[in-house]
Coordinates of C-alpha atoms in Angstrom, one line a residue:
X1 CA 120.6 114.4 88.7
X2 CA 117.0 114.6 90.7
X3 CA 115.1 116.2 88.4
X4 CA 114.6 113.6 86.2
X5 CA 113.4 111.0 88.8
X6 CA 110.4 113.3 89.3
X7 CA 109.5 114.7 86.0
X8 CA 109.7 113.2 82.8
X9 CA 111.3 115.1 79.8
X10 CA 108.1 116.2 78.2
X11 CA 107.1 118.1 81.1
X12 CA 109.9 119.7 81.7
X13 CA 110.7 121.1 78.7
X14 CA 107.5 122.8 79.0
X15 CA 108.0 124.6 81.7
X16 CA 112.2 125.4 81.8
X17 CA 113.9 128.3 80.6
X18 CA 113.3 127.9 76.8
X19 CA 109.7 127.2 77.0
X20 CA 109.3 130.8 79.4
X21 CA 111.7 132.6 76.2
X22 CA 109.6 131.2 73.3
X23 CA 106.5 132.1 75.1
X24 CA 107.5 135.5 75.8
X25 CA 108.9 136.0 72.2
X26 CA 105.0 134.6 71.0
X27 CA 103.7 137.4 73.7
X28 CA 106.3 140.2 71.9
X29 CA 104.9 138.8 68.3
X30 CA 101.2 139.0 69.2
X31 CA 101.7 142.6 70.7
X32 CA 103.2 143.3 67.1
X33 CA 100.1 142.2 65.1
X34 CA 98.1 143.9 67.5
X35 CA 99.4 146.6 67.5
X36 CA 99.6 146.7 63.5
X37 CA 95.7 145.2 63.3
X38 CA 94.2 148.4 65.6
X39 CA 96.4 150.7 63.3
X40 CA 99.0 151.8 65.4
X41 CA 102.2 150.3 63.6
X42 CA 102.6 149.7 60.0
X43 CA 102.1 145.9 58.9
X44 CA 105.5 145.7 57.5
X45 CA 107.2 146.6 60.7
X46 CA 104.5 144.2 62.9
X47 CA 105.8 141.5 60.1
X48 CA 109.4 142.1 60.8
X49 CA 108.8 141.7 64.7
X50 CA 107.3 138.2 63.8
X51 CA 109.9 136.9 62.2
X52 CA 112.5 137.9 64.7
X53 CA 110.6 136.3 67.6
X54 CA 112.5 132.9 66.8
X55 CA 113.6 131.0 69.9
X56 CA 116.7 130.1 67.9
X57 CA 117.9 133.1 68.3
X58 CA 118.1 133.7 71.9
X59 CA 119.8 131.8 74.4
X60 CA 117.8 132.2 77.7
X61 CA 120.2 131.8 80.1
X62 CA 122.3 134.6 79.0
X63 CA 119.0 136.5 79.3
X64 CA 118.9 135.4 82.7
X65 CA 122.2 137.2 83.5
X66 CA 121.5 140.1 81.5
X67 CA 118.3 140.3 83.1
X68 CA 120.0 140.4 86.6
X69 CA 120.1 144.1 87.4
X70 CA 116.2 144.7 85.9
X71 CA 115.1 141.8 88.5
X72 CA 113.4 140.0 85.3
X73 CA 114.4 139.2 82.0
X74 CA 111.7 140.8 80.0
X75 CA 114.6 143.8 79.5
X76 CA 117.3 141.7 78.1
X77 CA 114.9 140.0 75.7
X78 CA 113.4 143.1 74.9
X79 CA 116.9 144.7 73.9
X80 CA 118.5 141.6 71.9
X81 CA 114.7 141.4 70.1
X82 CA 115.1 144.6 68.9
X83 CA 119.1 144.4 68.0
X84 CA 117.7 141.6 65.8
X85 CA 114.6 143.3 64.5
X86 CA 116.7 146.3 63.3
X87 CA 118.9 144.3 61.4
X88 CA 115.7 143.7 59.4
X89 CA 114.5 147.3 59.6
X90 CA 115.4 150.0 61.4
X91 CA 111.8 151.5 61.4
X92 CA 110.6 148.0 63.0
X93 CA 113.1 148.1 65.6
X94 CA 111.1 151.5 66.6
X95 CA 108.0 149.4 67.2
X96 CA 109.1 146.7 69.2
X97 CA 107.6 146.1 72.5
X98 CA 105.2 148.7 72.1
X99 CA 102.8 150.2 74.8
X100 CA 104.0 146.9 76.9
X101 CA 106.0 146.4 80.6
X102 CA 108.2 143.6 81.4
X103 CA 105.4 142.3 83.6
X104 CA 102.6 142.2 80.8
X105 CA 105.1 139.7 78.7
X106 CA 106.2 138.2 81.6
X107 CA 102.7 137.4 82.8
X108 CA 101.2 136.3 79.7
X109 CA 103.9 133.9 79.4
X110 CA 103.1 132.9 82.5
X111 CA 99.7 132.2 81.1
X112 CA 100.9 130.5 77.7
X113 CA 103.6 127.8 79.1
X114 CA 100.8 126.9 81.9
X115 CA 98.6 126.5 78.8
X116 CA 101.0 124.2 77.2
X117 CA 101.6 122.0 80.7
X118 CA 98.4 122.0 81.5
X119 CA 97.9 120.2 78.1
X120 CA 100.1 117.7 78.9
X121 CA 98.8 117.2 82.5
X122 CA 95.5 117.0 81.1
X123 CA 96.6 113.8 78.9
X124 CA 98.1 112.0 82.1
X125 CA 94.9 113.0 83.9
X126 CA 92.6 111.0 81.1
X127 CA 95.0 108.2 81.2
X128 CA 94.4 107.6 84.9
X129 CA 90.7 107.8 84.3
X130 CA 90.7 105.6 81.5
X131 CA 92.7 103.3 83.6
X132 CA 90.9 103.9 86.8
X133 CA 87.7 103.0 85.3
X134 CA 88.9 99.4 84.0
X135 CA 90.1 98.3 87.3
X136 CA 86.8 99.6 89.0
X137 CA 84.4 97.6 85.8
X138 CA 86.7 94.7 86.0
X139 CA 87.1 94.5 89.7
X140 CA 83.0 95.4 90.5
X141 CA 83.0 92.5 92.5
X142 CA 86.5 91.7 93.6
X143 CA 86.3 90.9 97.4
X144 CA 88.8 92.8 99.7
X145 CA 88.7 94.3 103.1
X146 CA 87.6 97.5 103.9
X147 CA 90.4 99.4 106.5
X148 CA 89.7 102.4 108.6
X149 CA 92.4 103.7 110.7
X150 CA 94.9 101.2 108.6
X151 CA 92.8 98.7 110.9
X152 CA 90.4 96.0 108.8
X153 CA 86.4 97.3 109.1
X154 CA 84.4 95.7 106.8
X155 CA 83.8 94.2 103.5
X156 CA 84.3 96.0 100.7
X157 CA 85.6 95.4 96.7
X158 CA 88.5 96.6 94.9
X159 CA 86.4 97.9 92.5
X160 CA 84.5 100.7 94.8
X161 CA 88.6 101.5 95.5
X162 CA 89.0 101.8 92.3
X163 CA 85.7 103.8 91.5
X164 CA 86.7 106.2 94.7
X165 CA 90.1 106.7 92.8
X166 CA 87.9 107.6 89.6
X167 CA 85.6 109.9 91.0
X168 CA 88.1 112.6 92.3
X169 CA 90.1 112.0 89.5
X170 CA 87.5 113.4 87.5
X171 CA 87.0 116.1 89.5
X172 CA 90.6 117.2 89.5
X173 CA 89.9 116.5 85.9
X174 CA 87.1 119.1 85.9
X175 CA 88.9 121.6 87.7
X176 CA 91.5 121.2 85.5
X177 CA 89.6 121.6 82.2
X178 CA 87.9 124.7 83.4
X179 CA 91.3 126.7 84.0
X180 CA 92.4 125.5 80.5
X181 CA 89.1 127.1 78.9
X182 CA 88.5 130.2 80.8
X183 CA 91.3 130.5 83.7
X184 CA 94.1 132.1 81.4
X185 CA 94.3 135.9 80.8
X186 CA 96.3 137.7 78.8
X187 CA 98.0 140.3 80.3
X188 CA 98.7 144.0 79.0
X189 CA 98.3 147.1 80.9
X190 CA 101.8 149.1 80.4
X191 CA 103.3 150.9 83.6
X192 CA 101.0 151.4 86.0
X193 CA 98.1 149.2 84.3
X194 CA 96.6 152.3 82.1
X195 CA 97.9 151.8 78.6
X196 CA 98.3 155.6 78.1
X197 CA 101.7 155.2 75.7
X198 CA 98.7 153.8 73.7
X199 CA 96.0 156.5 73.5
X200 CA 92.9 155.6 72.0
X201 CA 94.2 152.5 70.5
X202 CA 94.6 150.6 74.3
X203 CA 91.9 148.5 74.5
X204 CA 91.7 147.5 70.5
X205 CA 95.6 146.6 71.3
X206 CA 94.7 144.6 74.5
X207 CA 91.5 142.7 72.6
X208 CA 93.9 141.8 69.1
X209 CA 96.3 140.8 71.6
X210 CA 94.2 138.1 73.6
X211 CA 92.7 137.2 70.4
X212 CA 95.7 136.4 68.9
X213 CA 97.3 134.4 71.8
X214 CA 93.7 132.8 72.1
X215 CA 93.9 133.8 75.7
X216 CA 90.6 135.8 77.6
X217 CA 91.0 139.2 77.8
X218 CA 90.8 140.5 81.3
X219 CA 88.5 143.3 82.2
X220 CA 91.4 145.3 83.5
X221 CA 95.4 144.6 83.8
X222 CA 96.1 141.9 86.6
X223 CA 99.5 143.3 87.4
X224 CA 98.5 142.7 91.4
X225 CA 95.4 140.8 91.1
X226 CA 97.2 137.0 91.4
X227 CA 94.0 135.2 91.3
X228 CA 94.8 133.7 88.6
X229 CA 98.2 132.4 89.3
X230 CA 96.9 131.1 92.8
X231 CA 93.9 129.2 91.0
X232 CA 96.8 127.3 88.8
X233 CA 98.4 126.5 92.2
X234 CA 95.4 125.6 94.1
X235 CA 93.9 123.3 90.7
X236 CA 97.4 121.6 91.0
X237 CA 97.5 121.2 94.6
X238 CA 94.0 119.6 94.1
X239 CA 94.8 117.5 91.7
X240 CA 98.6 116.6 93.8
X241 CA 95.7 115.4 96.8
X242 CA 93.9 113.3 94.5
X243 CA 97.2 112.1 93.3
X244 CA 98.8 111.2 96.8
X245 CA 96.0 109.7 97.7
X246 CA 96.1 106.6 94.8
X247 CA 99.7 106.8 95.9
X248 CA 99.4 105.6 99.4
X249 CA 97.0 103.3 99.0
X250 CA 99.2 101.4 96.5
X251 CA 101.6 101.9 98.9
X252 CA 99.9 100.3 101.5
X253 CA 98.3 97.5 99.5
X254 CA 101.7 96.3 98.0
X255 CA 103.9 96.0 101.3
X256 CA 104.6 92.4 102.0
X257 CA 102.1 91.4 104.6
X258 CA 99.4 92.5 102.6
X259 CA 100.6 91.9 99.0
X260 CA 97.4 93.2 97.5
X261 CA 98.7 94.7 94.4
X262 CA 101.8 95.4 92.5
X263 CA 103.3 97.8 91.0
X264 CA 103.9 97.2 86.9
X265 CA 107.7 95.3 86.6
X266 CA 109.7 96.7 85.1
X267 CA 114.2 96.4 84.4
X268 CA 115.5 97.8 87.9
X269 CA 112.6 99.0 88.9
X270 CA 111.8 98.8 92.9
X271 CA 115.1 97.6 93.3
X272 CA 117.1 98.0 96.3
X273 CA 120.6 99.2 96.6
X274 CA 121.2 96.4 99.2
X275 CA 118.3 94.3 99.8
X276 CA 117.5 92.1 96.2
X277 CA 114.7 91.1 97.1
X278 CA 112.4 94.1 97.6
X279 CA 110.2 95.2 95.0
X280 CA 109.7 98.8 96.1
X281 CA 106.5 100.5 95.1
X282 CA 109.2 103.6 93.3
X283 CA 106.3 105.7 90.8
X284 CA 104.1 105.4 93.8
X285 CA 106.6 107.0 96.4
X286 CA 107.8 109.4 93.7
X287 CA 104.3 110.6 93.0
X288 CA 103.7 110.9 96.9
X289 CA 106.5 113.2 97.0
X290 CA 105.9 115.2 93.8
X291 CA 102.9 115.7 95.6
X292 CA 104.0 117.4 98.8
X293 CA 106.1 119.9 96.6
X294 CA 103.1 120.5 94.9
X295 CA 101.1 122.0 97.7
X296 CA 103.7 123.6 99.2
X297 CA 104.7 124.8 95.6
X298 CA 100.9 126.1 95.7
X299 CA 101.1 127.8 99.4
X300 CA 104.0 130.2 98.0
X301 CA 101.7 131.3 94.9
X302 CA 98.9 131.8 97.3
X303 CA 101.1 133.8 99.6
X304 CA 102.2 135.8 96.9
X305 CA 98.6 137.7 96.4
X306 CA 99.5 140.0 98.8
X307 CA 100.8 143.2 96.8
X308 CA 101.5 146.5 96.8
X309 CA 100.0 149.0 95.0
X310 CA 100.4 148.3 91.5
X311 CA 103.2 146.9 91.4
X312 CA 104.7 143.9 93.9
X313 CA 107.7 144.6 95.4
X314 CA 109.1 140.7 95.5
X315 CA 105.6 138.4 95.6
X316 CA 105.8 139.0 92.0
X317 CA 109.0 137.7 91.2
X318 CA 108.7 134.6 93.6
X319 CA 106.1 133.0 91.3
X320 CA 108.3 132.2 88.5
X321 CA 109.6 129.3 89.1
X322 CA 107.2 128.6 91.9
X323 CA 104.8 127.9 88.8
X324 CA 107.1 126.3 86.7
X325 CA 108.0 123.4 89.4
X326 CA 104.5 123.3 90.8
X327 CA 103.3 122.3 86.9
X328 CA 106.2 120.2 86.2
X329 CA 106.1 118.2 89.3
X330 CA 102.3 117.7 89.1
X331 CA 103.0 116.4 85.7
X332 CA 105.0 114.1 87.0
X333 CA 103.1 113.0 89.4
X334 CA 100.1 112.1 86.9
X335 CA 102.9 110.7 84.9
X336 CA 103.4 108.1 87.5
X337 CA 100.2 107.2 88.5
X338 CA 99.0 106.7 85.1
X339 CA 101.5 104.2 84.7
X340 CA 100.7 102.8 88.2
X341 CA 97.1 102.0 87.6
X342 CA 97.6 101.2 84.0
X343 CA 99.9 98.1 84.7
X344 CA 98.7 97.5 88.5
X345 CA 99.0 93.8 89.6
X346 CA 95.6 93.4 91.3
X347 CA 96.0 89.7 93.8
X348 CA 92.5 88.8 94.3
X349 CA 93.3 85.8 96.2
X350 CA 95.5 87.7 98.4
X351 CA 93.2 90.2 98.8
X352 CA 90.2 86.9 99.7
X353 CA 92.7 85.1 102.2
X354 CA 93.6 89.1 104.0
X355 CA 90.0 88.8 104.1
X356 CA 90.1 86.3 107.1
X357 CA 92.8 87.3 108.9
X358 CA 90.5 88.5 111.6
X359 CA 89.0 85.2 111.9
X360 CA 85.2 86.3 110.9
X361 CA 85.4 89.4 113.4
X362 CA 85.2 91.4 110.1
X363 CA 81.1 90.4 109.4
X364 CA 80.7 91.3 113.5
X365 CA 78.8 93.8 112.7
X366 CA 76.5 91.8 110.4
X367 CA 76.1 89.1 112.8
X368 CA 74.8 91.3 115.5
X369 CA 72.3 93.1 113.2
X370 CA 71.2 89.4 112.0
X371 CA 70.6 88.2 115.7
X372 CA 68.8 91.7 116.8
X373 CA 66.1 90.7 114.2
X374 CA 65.3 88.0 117.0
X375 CA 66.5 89.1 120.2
X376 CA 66.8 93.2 119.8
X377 CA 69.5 95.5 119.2
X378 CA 71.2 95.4 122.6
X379 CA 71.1 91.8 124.1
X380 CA 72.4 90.8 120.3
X381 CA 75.0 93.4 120.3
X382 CA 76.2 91.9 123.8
X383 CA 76.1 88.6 122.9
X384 CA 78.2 89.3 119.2
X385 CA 80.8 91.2 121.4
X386 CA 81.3 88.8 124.2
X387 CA 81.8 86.1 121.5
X388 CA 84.4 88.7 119.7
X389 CA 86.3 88.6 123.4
X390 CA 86.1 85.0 123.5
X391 CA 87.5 84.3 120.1
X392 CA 90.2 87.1 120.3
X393 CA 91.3 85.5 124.1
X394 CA 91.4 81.7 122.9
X395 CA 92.9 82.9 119.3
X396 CA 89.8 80.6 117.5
X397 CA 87.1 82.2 114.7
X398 CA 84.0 83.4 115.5
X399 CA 81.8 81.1 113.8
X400 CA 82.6 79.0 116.8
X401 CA 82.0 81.0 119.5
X402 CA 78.6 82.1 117.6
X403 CA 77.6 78.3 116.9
X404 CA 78.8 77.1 120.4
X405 CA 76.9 80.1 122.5
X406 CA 73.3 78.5 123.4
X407 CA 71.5 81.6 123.7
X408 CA 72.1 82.2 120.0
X409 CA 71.9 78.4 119.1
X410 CA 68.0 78.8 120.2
X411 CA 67.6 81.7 117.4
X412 CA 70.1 81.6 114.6
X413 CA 70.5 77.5 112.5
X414 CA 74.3 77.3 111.8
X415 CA 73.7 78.3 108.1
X416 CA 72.7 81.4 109.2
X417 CA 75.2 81.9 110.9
X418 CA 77.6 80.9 108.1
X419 CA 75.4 83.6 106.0
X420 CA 76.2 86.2 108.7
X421 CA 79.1 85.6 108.6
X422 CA 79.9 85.7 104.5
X423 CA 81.2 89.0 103.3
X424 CA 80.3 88.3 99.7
X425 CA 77.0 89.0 102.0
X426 CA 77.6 92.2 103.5
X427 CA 78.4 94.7 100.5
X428 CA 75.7 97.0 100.6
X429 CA 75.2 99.1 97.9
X430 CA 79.2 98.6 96.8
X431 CA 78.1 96.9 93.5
X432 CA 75.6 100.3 92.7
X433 CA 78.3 103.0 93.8
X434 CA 80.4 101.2 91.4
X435 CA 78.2 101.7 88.8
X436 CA 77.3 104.9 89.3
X437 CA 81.1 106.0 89.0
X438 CA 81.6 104.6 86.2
X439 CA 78.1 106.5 84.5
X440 CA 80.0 109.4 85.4
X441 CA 82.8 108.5 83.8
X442 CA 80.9 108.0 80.6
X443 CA 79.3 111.5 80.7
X444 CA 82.6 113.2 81.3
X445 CA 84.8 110.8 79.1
X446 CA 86.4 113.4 76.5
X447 CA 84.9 113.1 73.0

């Protein structure tokens, strides 16, 4: 009943019990031809193998409880892959599984439905870019406040948001891209990670398997090295931050007394159980919570590099579905959000009139600096903050504390002051950081 709130369909079917089956039944078939390219089983038999590694024929969840007393469910596959291979060949059956361990299939399919999530992360994650960089080009010069401490600052535009939400989403990106390419190892090393059942022919085996699952080949079996497994967390839990943080500011920017944005409509969506009225910002909170599970999801693969030996008694077998949620719910996340900031409801009049809700206190800063060029840095800075008391005591702006305050009548005309006080005026280099965002953008856009 939950899951589907948090991941869509796509995602999850790449990573449930199926997905683990067929890409354990690829690993089996590429340890066939391997094993049948460097010589050591006849072609026929390696072709038989092939052919019986059909997802069709398996049901995983009975694998599941056949694989109870092993602790995995390599065994069971292994044993209704060969009942099926034999009925094709008896002299195939022989071959099946071959110099492998229930971890070295288990691992490499580890590797394989990671590959295929990561793929589908990967287009969520260029969505959000895509999008990101629209809002941040068409928003360059969009006027909002800046907030620090969710308390107004200074000036700022939507679009250096925007480009801020861009920028680590291409890193995540980057991250992301990098484990795709050269992050995922096959995984074959036998019992105790030496390949003897395979005599010489071990390390042709292990380099026609990698080739043909188009996975690296690792230097030397990773049965308790879990670097690899803890990168995929870590890469998700970056990319989770990155998420959660577009989340809550959408969060923050749609709640009624700041009506900044707005999530894309949608039938029943944001609705309330009791309240018909509320629009509630739902893929943003869903995504903020996909992404806690995500970094704790990430903290239990991390925790699980600590083994024994060379084999893991228990860190080992609590990476399963660890890895399996921490991909699906980061999918979902990126799901979310790309549909967040590809139909956001930017309100650049609410965003002007939140602009004076402090009553010009917001260009402070800007006025002192102005009036320092005349009086110095201290006696202005005085002057500008006894004004802010004044105005913040008789509940009136600050232009007319600044205009009616003689001392700074005899330096600054009233259009200064007006100038001062303008925060289309006091952007810095907003307009540049923009741009250079969206550069980036353009170098890393995928071709």
């Amino acid at each position: 009943m939950f899951g589907p709130i948090f991941v869509p369909d796509a995602l999850r079917a790449a990573v449930c019990g199926r997905a683990w089956m067929r890409a354990m039944l690829d690993a089996e078939a590429a340890l066939a031809v391997a094993g049948a390219r460097a010589g050591l089983i006849p072609t026929e038999a390696a072709e038989a193998i092939v052919r019986c590694c059909d997802a069709d024929l398996f049901d995983p969840a009975k694998l599941g409880r056949e694989g109870r007393p092993a602790g995995n469910p390599a065994p069971a596959l292994v044993r209704a892959l060969t009942e099926e291979v034999s009925k094709v060949s008896e002299d195939a059956a022989r071959h099946v599984h071959r110099g492998a361990t229930s971890q070295d299939i288990t691992d490499t399919a580890a590797m394989l439905v990671s590959r295929r999530a990561l793929d589908l992360i990967l287009g969520e994650v260029d969505g959000i870019s895509d999008a990101c960089a629209t809002l941040a080009r068409d928003h360059r010069d969009t006027l909002m406040a800046g907030r620090t401490l969710l308390q107004q600052a200074l000036p700022t535009t939507f679009g250096l948001k925007a480009a801020g939400w861009l920028v680590s989403v291409l890193e995540a990106r980057r991250r992301l891209s990098e484990l795709r390419a050269s992050g995922l190892a096959a995984q074959l090393g036998g019992a105790a990670g030496t390949l003897a059942s395979l005599g010489d022919s071990g390390l042709p085996v292990l380099r026609e398997f990698a080739l043909e699952l188009g996975l690296a080949e690792a230097p030397v079996p990773w049965h308790t090295d879990r670097t690899r497994i803890s990168e995929i967390g870590t890469t998700l839990s970056l990319l989770a931050g990155v998420l959660a943080k577009i989340s809550h500011d959408v969060i923050l920017m749609a709640q009624t007394e700041v009506g900044e944005v707005s999530e894309p409509a949608g039938e029943g969506r944001g609705g309330s159980s009791t309240l018909p009225h509320k629009r509630n910002p739902v893929l943003s909170v869903t995504a903020a919570a996909n992404a806690c599970r995500v970094q704790n999801l990430a903290h239990t693969l991390q925790a699980a590099m600590a083994q024994e030996h060379e084999r893991a008694a228990g860190a080992w077998h609590s990476e399963w579905e660890a890895l399996s949620e921490a991909l699906a719910l980061a999918g979902g996340a990126a799901a979310n959000v790309r549909e967040v900031v590809e139909g956001l409801e930017v309100h650049q009049e609410k965003m002007r009139e939140n602009l004076g809700a402090t009553r010009g206190m917001l260009l402070a800063e800007n006025a002192a600096t102005v009036l320092s060029e005349r009086l110095g840095r201290l006696e202005a800075h005085g002057l500008v903050e006894a004004a802010c008391r004044r105005a913040l005591a008789e509940n009136r702006h600050l232009r007319e504390e600044l205009v009616q305050d003689e001392r700074i009548g005899r330096v600054l005309t009233e259009a200064e002051i007006d100038a001062a006080l303008d925060p289309a005026g006091y952007l810095g280099s907003a307009g540049a950081f923009v741009d250079r965002a969206l550069e980036l953008y353009r170098e890393e856009e995928p071709s």
